Short mmCIF file of C-alpha atoms in Angstrom, two decimals:
data_model
loop_
_atom_site.label_atom_id
_atom_site.label_comp_id
_atom_site.label_asym_id
_atom_site.label_seq_id
_atom_site.Cartn_x
_atom_site.Cartn_y
_atom_site.Cartn_z
CA MET A 684 109.82 118.05 118.52
CA LEU A 685 111.84 115.80 120.82
CA LEU A 686 112.23 113.28 117.99
CA ALA A 687 113.52 115.97 115.66
CA LEU A 688 116.03 117.31 118.19
CA ALA A 689 117.10 113.79 119.06
CA GLY A 690 117.59 113.11 115.36
CA VAL A 691 120.00 116.03 115.11
CA VAL A 692 121.88 114.86 118.21
CA TYR A 693 121.95 111.28 116.91
CA ALA A 694 123.29 112.30 113.52
CA ALA A 695 125.79 114.79 114.92
CA PRO A 696 128.59 112.34 115.89
CA ALA A 697 128.66 110.78 112.43
CA LEU A 698 128.52 114.14 110.73
CA ALA A 699 130.95 115.89 113.04
CA GLU A 700 133.88 113.86 111.70
CA ASP A 701 133.54 115.85 108.48
CA VAL A 702 133.11 119.34 109.92
CA SER A 703 134.59 119.54 113.41
CA THR A 704 138.25 119.66 112.40
CA PRO A 705 139.04 123.10 111.01
CA ALA A 706 141.23 123.32 107.93
CA PRO A 707 144.52 125.18 108.18
CA ALA A 708 144.00 128.84 107.36
CA ALA A 709 144.34 129.69 103.67
CA THR A 710 145.92 126.31 102.83
CA GLU A 711 143.15 123.86 102.15
CA GLU A 712 139.40 123.91 102.17
CA ALA A 713 137.32 121.91 104.60
CA GLU A 714 136.16 118.58 103.26
CA PRO A 715 132.50 118.65 102.23
CA VAL A 716 130.00 116.64 104.22
CA ASP A 717 129.33 113.28 102.58
CA VAL A 718 125.53 113.48 102.68
CA LYS A 719 125.10 110.43 100.45
CA GLY A 720 127.31 108.31 102.69
CA ILE A 721 125.53 109.54 105.82
CA VAL A 722 122.04 108.92 104.46
CA PHE A 723 122.69 105.48 103.01
CA GLY A 724 124.82 104.55 106.01
CA HIS A 725 121.88 105.16 108.34
CA ILE A 726 119.07 103.67 106.25
CA GLY A 727 121.05 100.71 104.89
CA ASP A 728 121.76 97.36 106.47
CA ALA A 729 125.06 96.57 108.22
CA TYR A 730 126.90 93.82 110.07
CA GLU A 731 127.12 96.06 113.15
CA TRP A 732 124.87 98.55 114.90
CA HIS A 733 126.50 101.94 115.25
CA ILE A 734 124.99 103.69 118.29
CA THR A 735 126.94 106.97 118.51
CA ASP A 736 130.43 108.47 118.86
CA PHE A 737 132.12 110.03 121.87
CA GLY A 738 135.03 111.95 120.36
CA ASP A 739 137.14 109.32 118.61
CA THR A 740 135.42 106.46 120.43
CA LYS A 741 132.73 104.68 118.45
CA VAL A 742 129.94 102.98 120.37
CA ILE A 743 129.09 99.96 118.23
CA ILE A 744 127.23 96.72 118.88
CA PRO A 745 129.05 93.95 116.98
CA LEU A 746 126.66 91.41 115.47
CA PRO A 747 127.23 87.71 114.72
CA VAL A 748 128.38 86.87 111.21
CA ILE A 749 127.18 83.43 110.08
CA VAL A 750 128.36 82.41 106.60
CA HIS A 751 129.04 79.24 104.65
CA SER A 752 132.00 79.30 102.29
CA HIS A 753 131.97 77.15 99.17
CA THR A 754 135.49 75.99 100.00
CA THR A 755 136.02 76.22 103.79
CA GLY A 756 132.56 75.50 105.17
CA TRP A 757 130.81 77.32 108.00
CA HIS A 758 132.25 80.36 109.77
CA VAL A 759 130.75 82.09 112.82
CA PHE A 760 132.35 85.19 114.34
CA LEU A 761 131.50 88.68 115.55
CA SER A 762 131.68 91.54 113.05
CA SER A 763 134.20 93.27 115.34
CA ARG A 764 136.78 90.72 114.14
CA LEU A 765 136.78 92.43 110.75
CA GLU A 766 137.68 95.78 112.33
CA GLU A 767 140.37 94.22 114.50
CA ASN A 768 142.01 92.57 111.49
CA HIS A 769 142.00 95.56 109.12
CA GLY A 770 138.79 94.60 107.33
CA THR A 771 139.57 90.94 106.63
CA TYR A 772 138.94 87.88 108.78
CA GLU A 773 139.11 84.18 107.88
CA GLY A 774 139.18 85.11 104.20
CA PHE A 775 136.07 87.30 104.34
CA SER A 776 135.80 91.06 103.89
CA ILE A 777 133.17 93.72 103.21
CA ALA A 778 132.86 94.51 99.52
CA PRO A 779 133.97 98.12 98.81
CA ALA A 780 132.03 100.85 97.04
CA GLY A 781 131.59 100.16 93.34
CA SER A 782 131.48 96.40 93.83
CA PRO A 783 128.32 94.55 92.71
CA TYR A 784 128.15 93.28 96.31
CA GLU A 785 128.83 96.66 97.94
CA GLY A 786 128.42 96.49 101.72
CA LYS A 787 128.03 92.70 101.72
CA LEU A 788 130.43 90.07 103.02
CA VAL A 789 132.46 88.44 100.25
CA GLU A 790 135.36 86.07 99.79
CA HIS A 791 137.73 85.71 96.84
CA ASP A 792 138.18 82.69 94.60
CA ALA A 793 141.48 81.45 93.15
CA ALA A 794 141.25 84.00 90.34
CA GLY A 795 140.72 86.86 92.80
CA ASN A 796 137.07 87.41 91.93
CA GLU A 797 134.58 88.37 94.62
CA VAL A 798 132.25 85.53 95.57
CA ARG A 799 129.24 85.77 97.87
CA PRO A 800 129.08 83.04 100.52
CA PHE A 801 125.78 81.69 101.84
CA ASP A 802 125.04 84.43 104.36
CA ILE A 803 122.56 84.12 107.27
CA SER A 804 124.21 86.71 109.50
CA ILE A 805 122.31 88.65 112.16
CA THR A 806 122.53 92.10 110.58
CA LYS A 807 121.19 95.40 111.89
CA VAL A 808 117.83 94.97 110.12
CA VAL A 809 117.51 91.36 111.33
CA LEU A 810 118.23 92.35 114.93
CA ALA A 811 115.75 95.22 114.73
CA LEU A 812 113.21 92.82 113.23
CA LEU A 813 113.68 90.44 116.17
CA ILE A 814 113.44 93.24 118.74
CA ASN A 815 110.33 94.76 117.17
CA SER A 816 108.69 91.35 116.81
CA ALA A 817 109.40 90.58 120.47
CA LEU A 818 107.90 93.94 121.45
CA LEU A 819 104.80 93.19 119.38
CA LEU A 820 104.44 89.78 121.06
CA ILE A 821 104.73 91.35 124.51
CA ILE A 822 101.99 93.88 123.65
CA VAL A 823 99.61 91.33 122.10
CA LEU A 824 100.12 88.66 124.75
CA GLY A 825 99.77 91.28 127.50
CA VAL A 826 96.40 92.35 126.11
CA ALA A 827 95.33 88.70 125.66
CA ARG A 828 96.30 87.98 129.27
CA TRP A 829 93.91 90.67 130.52
CA TYR A 830 91.03 89.09 128.58
CA ARG A 831 91.85 85.62 129.89
CA ARG A 832 91.61 86.92 133.46
CA HIS A 833 88.32 88.78 132.98
CA PRO A 834 84.98 87.22 132.00
CA LYS A 835 83.09 88.47 128.96
CA ASP A 836 80.48 90.28 131.05
CA SER A 837 83.07 92.28 133.04
CA ALA A 838 83.51 96.03 132.67
CA ALA A 839 85.22 97.34 129.55
CA PRO A 840 89.00 97.62 129.91
CA GLY A 841 90.64 100.98 130.34
CA GLY A 842 94.11 102.37 129.79
CA PHE A 843 96.40 100.68 127.31
CA VAL A 844 94.25 97.52 127.02
CA GLY A 845 91.21 99.65 126.20
CA PHE A 846 93.20 101.58 123.62
CA MET A 847 94.37 98.34 121.98
CA GLU A 848 90.81 96.98 121.94
CA MET A 849 89.62 100.13 120.17
CA PHE A 850 92.53 99.91 117.73
CA ILE A 851 91.98 96.23 116.95
CA MET A 852 88.22 96.62 116.52
CA MET A 853 88.76 99.58 114.21
CA VAL A 854 91.01 97.58 111.90
CA ASN A 855 88.85 94.46 112.15
CA ASP A 856 85.47 96.13 111.55
CA ASP A 857 86.35 99.03 109.26
CA VAL A 858 88.98 97.32 107.11
CA ILE A 859 88.98 93.54 107.30
CA LYS A 860 85.26 92.84 107.72
CA SER A 861 84.13 95.35 105.13
CA CYS A 862 86.75 94.44 102.51
CA VAL A 863 86.97 90.64 102.81
CA GLY A 864 83.27 89.95 103.26
CA PRO A 865 81.43 87.12 105.04
CA ASN A 866 84.53 84.92 105.24
CA TYR A 867 86.59 87.59 107.02
CA ARG A 868 87.22 85.61 110.24
CA LYS A 869 89.44 83.19 108.33
CA PHE A 870 91.83 85.94 107.29
CA ALA A 871 91.54 88.34 110.25
CA PRO A 872 94.54 86.84 112.18
CA TYR A 873 96.91 87.36 109.24
CA LEU A 874 95.64 90.82 108.36
CA LEU A 875 95.72 92.06 111.98
CA THR A 876 99.23 90.65 112.37
CA ALA A 877 100.36 92.37 109.16
CA PHE A 878 98.89 95.70 110.27
CA PHE A 879 100.48 95.78 113.72
CA PHE A 880 103.76 94.31 112.48
CA ILE A 881 104.13 97.08 109.89
CA PHE A 882 102.89 99.77 112.27
CA ILE A 883 105.28 98.94 115.12
CA ASN A 884 108.25 98.62 112.74
CA ASN A 885 107.36 102.00 111.23
CA LEU A 886 107.19 103.60 114.67
CA MET A 887 110.43 102.03 115.89
CA GLY A 888 112.17 103.29 112.76
CA LEU A 889 111.34 106.87 113.79
CA ILE A 890 113.07 106.56 117.18
CA PRO A 891 116.60 107.89 116.55
CA PHE A 892 118.40 105.84 119.23
CA PHE A 893 118.87 102.17 120.04
CA PRO A 894 116.84 99.92 119.81
CA GLY A 895 115.03 102.17 117.33
CA GLY A 896 116.32 103.84 114.20
CA ALA A 897 116.59 100.78 111.96
CA ASN A 898 114.64 101.22 108.74
CA VAL A 899 113.04 97.75 108.70
CA THR A 900 110.05 98.50 106.47
CA GLY A 901 112.35 100.51 104.20
CA ASN A 902 114.17 97.26 103.39
CA ILE A 903 112.78 95.70 100.23
CA ALA A 904 113.46 92.15 101.44
CA VAL A 905 111.04 92.69 104.35
CA THR A 906 108.32 94.22 102.18
CA PHE A 907 108.83 91.40 99.66
CA VAL A 908 108.06 88.77 102.31
CA LEU A 909 104.97 90.70 103.45
CA ALA A 910 103.73 90.96 99.85
CA LEU A 911 104.47 87.26 99.32
CA CYS A 912 102.29 86.38 102.33
CA THR A 913 99.41 88.35 100.82
CA PHE A 914 100.04 86.69 97.43
CA LEU A 915 99.75 83.24 99.04
CA ALA A 916 96.66 84.20 101.06
CA VAL A 917 94.94 85.46 97.92
CA ASN A 918 95.79 82.61 95.57
CA LEU A 919 95.87 79.57 97.84
CA PHE A 920 92.41 80.32 99.19
CA GLY A 921 90.85 81.72 96.02
CA THR A 922 87.48 80.28 95.02
CA LYS A 923 86.67 78.48 91.75
CA HIS A 924 84.91 81.60 90.55
CA TYR A 925 88.10 83.62 91.15
CA TRP A 926 90.18 81.27 89.00
CA LYS A 927 87.44 81.06 86.38
CA ASP A 928 87.50 84.86 86.07
CA ILE A 929 91.25 84.70 85.48
CA PHE A 930 91.42 81.96 82.86
CA TRP A 931 87.98 82.46 81.27
CA PRO A 932 86.67 85.96 82.16
CA ASP A 933 83.22 87.21 81.18
CA VAL A 934 84.33 89.22 78.14
CA PRO A 935 83.63 88.83 74.39
CA TRP A 936 85.02 85.53 73.05
CA TRP A 937 87.39 87.23 70.61
CA LEU A 938 89.33 88.60 73.60
CA LYS A 939 89.92 85.01 74.76
CA VAL A 940 90.40 82.99 71.59
CA PRO A 941 92.41 82.42 69.49
CA VAL A 942 94.72 84.88 71.28
CA PRO A 943 94.14 84.69 75.06
CA MET A 944 94.57 88.42 75.59
CA MET A 945 92.33 88.87 78.65
CA PRO A 946 93.43 85.66 80.41
CA PHE A 947 97.03 86.80 79.98
CA ILE A 948 96.24 90.24 81.43
CA GLU A 949 94.36 88.70 84.36
CA LEU A 950 97.18 86.24 85.03
CA PHE A 951 99.71 89.06 84.87
CA GLY A 952 97.59 90.97 87.41
CA ILE A 953 98.07 88.18 89.96
CA PHE A 954 101.72 89.20 90.23
CA THR A 955 101.42 92.96 89.78
CA LYS A 956 99.14 93.35 92.83
CA PRO A 957 101.63 92.04 95.43
CA PHE A 958 104.46 93.80 93.56
CA ALA A 959 102.61 97.11 94.01
CA LEU A 960 102.16 96.35 97.73
CA MET A 961 105.88 95.67 98.09
CA ILE A 962 107.05 98.81 96.27
CA ARG A 963 104.47 101.11 97.88
CA LEU A 964 105.50 100.30 101.45
CA PHE A 965 109.23 100.16 100.69
CA ALA A 966 109.36 103.44 98.75
CA ASN A 967 107.25 105.47 101.18
CA MET A 968 109.18 104.45 104.29
CA LEU A 969 112.59 104.78 102.61
CA ALA A 970 111.76 108.24 101.25
CA GLY A 971 110.63 109.52 104.65
CA HIS A 972 113.86 108.46 106.37
CA MET A 973 115.98 109.93 103.59
CA ALA A 974 114.15 113.27 103.78
CA MET A 975 114.68 113.57 107.54
CA LEU A 976 118.37 112.68 107.33
CA ILE A 977 118.97 115.17 104.50
CA LEU A 978 117.22 117.92 106.48
CA THR A 979 119.39 117.07 109.49
CA SER A 980 122.51 117.26 107.30
CA LEU A 981 121.68 120.89 106.43
CA VAL A 982 122.98 121.91 109.88
CA PHE A 983 126.42 120.52 109.14
CA ILE A 984 126.57 121.36 105.45
CA SER A 985 126.07 125.03 106.32
CA ALA A 986 128.68 125.01 109.10
CA SER A 987 131.28 126.59 106.83
CA MET A 988 128.92 129.26 105.45
CA GLY A 989 129.22 131.66 108.35
CA PRO A 990 127.30 131.93 111.64
CA ALA A 991 124.36 133.92 110.21
CA LEU A 992 123.56 131.51 107.39
CA ASN A 993 124.40 128.46 109.50
CA GLY A 994 122.14 129.65 112.31
CA SER A 995 119.18 130.35 110.04
CA LEU A 996 119.55 127.05 108.19
CA SER A 997 119.89 125.19 111.49
CA VAL A 998 116.61 126.67 112.73
CA ALA A 999 114.94 125.82 109.40
CA SER A 1000 116.36 122.29 109.57
CA VAL A 1001 114.99 121.68 113.07
CA LEU A 1002 111.57 123.13 112.17
CA PHE A 1003 111.35 121.04 109.01
CA ASN A 1004 112.46 117.97 110.98
CA ILE A 1005 109.66 118.55 113.49
CA PHE A 1006 107.21 118.76 110.62
CA MET A 1007 108.66 115.66 108.92
CA ASN A 1008 108.55 113.65 112.15
CA ALA A 1009 104.89 114.58 112.66
CA LEU A 1010 104.21 113.66 109.05
CA GLU A 1011 106.10 110.38 109.38
CA LEU A 1012 104.03 109.45 112.45
CA LEU A 1013 100.96 109.83 110.27
CA VAL A 1014 102.62 107.97 107.38
CA ALA A 1015 103.58 105.12 109.74
CA PHE A 1016 99.88 104.55 110.42
CA ILE A 1017 98.69 105.23 106.87
CA GLN A 1018 101.13 102.79 105.27
CA ALA A 1019 100.15 100.00 107.68
CA TYR A 1020 96.49 100.83 107.07
CA VAL A 1021 96.84 100.93 103.27
CA PHE A 1022 98.82 97.66 103.11
CA THR A 1023 96.18 95.91 105.25
CA MET A 1024 93.28 97.43 103.33
CA LEU A 1025 94.66 96.50 99.90
CA SER A 1026 95.52 93.00 101.10
CA ALA A 1027 91.96 92.64 102.43
CA VAL A 1028 90.52 93.91 99.13
CA PHE A 1029 92.60 91.42 97.10
CA ILE A 1030 91.61 88.57 99.43
CA GLY A 1031 87.96 89.66 99.29
CA LEU A 1032 87.99 89.65 95.49
CA ALA A 1033 89.42 86.12 95.54
CA GLN A 1034 86.60 85.04 97.89
CA GLU A 1035 83.85 86.43 95.70
CA ARG A 1036 81.29 83.90 94.53
CA LYS A 1037 79.21 84.00 91.39
CA VAL A 1038 75.84 85.66 92.00
CA GLU A 1039 73.08 83.66 90.32
CA ALA A 1040 70.48 85.65 88.40
CA GLU A 1041 67.03 85.51 89.99
#
């Protein structure tokens, strides 16, 4: 409930710009709330981190812009320089809506065309990724420190360390060990890291105030890298039997020669599996954030519909937000669990060895 109410409070400053200023009586209608801009503004990446507004004062954390121009070399400056110089600084500007590079930093060539520089800026998603990764390291190293200080025959840990032990053993025994098979210890570090990395980023994305609120796992670049790691773990450590089943599967010969139909399908499946992992995580986390922001926007969309309708829709919006936040807490765990389980299954299939007939 607190998360839902905080979400309304967090969204209110950005939304209030559209609804707080009353239109002159009988002269012009109030401008409609730009729900699309609000939703994509909150879930998208940016070169600054907008915290909140106090009246006309915006509380923003400017982030470092690091780009390499094809003509002028490296440039390093804070994103606040763009705002101070009317959207342009050192020849760079943010591409407007409708541009193929919308929201990205661009420069213009001699013909006036937009050109993307080599961009390694610390954006909102990158900063959130660093913060969440540091938090994960603190948690893991804190738990490891307890075990280093206590012998194996000491009493079982309690409190947070005990909770983490239960959590880790659940993932290790119920998911990794059962799906990967006898060789599970080799892949347990990666799979445990993937699970807790996704889980903590999902949870931090549900917190509606800094340093939470960034939709890290709803960014397809992040889920692409996670899926790529699973792709490499599956195919770099696959057994001879795994590759034999791809290029010469146990099917009737006419499905393999002269047209290699089944080998082509199996080879195609190597790439579709990580692609499915990438899209599944990205789409589920993005959709959850969009749903909560749209429900929050109902409060402000209905502001001009009269107090009775606005009040009832506001209550419905808060109640639905409470439900969605509870659901998203469950989804945060489920998506981390499913990604780890499917990765373990794919790795386990690649570790399978041919069973000789007795």
